[in-house]
CSV table of C-alpha atoms in Angstrom, one decimal:
chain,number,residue,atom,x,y,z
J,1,UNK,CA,0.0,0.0,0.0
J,2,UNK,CA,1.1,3.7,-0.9
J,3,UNK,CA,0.3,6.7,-0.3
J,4,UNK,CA,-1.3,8.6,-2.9
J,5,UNK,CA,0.2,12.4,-3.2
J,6,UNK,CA,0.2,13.8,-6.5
J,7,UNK,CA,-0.6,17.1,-7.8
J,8,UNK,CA,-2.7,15.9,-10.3
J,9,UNK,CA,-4.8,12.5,-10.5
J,10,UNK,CA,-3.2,9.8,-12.3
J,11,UNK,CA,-5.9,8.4,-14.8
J,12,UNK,CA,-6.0,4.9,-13.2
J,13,UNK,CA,-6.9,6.4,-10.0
J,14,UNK,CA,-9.5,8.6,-11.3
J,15,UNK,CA,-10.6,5.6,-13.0
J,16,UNK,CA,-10.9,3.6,-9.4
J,17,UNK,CA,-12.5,6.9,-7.5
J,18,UNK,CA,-14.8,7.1,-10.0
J,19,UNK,CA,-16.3,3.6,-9.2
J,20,UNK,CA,-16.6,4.9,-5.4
J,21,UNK,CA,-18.2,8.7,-6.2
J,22,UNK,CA,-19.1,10.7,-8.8
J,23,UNK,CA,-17.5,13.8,-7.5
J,24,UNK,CA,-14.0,12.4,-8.2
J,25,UNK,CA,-12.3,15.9,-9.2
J,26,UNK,CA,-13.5,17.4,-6.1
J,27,UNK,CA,-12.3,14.6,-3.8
J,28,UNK,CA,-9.2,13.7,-5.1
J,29,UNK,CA,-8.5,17.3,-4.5
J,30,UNK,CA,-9.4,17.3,-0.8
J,31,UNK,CA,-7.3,14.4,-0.3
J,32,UNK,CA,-4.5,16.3,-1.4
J,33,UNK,CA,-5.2,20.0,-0.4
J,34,UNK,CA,-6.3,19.2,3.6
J,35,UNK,CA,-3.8,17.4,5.7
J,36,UNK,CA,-6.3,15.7,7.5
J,37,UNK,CA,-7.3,13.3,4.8
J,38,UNK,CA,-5.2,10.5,3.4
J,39,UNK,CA,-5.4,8.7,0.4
J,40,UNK,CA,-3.8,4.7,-0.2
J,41,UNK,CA,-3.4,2.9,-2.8
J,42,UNK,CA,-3.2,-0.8,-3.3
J,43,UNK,CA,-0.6,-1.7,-6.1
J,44,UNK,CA,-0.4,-5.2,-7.9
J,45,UNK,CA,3.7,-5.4,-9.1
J,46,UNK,CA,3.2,-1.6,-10.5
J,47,UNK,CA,-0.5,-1.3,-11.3
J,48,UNK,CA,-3.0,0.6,-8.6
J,49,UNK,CA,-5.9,-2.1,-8.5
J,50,UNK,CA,-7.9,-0.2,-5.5
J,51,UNK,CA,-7.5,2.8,-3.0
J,52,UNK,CA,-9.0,3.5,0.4
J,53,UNK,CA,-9.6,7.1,2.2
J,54,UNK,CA,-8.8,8.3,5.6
J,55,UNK,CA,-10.3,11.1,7.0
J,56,UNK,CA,-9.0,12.4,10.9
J,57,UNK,CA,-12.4,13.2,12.5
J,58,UNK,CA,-10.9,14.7,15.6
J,59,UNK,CA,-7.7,13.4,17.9
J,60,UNK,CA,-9.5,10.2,18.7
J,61,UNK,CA,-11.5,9.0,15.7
J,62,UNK,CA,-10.6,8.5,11.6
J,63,UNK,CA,-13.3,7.9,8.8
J,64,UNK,CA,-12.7,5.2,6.5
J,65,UNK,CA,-13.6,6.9,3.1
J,66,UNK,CA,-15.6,4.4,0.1
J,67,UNK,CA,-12.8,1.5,-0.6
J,68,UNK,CA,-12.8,1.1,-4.5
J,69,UNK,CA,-11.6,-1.8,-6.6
J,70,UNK,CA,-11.3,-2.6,-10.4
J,71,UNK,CA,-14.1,-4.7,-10.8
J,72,UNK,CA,-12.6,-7.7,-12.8
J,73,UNK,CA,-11.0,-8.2,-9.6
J,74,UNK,CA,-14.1,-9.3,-7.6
């Protein structure tokens, strides 16, 4: 698992956070403009085959954010 911090969204993960919302501009770009929101991705040898939000709620609780997955992979 990595964490996902580029600039701009890489088309294979706008590809998976489209799966999870329809608002995938908008989130990826919380994810990387507030520090209190994390983004993973799950990697098969060098492709991303799913991703996985966290959001800090407060000092004591996260928010796991819609897990998405290529579907041939179900």
């Amino acid at each position: 698992m990595k964490v996902i911090q580029s600039k701009t969204i890489q088309p294979e993960v706008k590809t998976l956070l489209f799966y999870a919302t329809k608002k995938v501009d908008s989130e990826y770009r919380l994810y990387i403009e507030c520090p209190e929101r994390m983004l993973y991705g799950y990697f098969i040898e060098e492709n991303i085959v799913g991703c996985i939000g966290i959001a800090k709620i407060d000092q004591k609780q996260c928010e796991l954010k819609p897990y998405c997955r290529i579907p041939s992979l179900s």
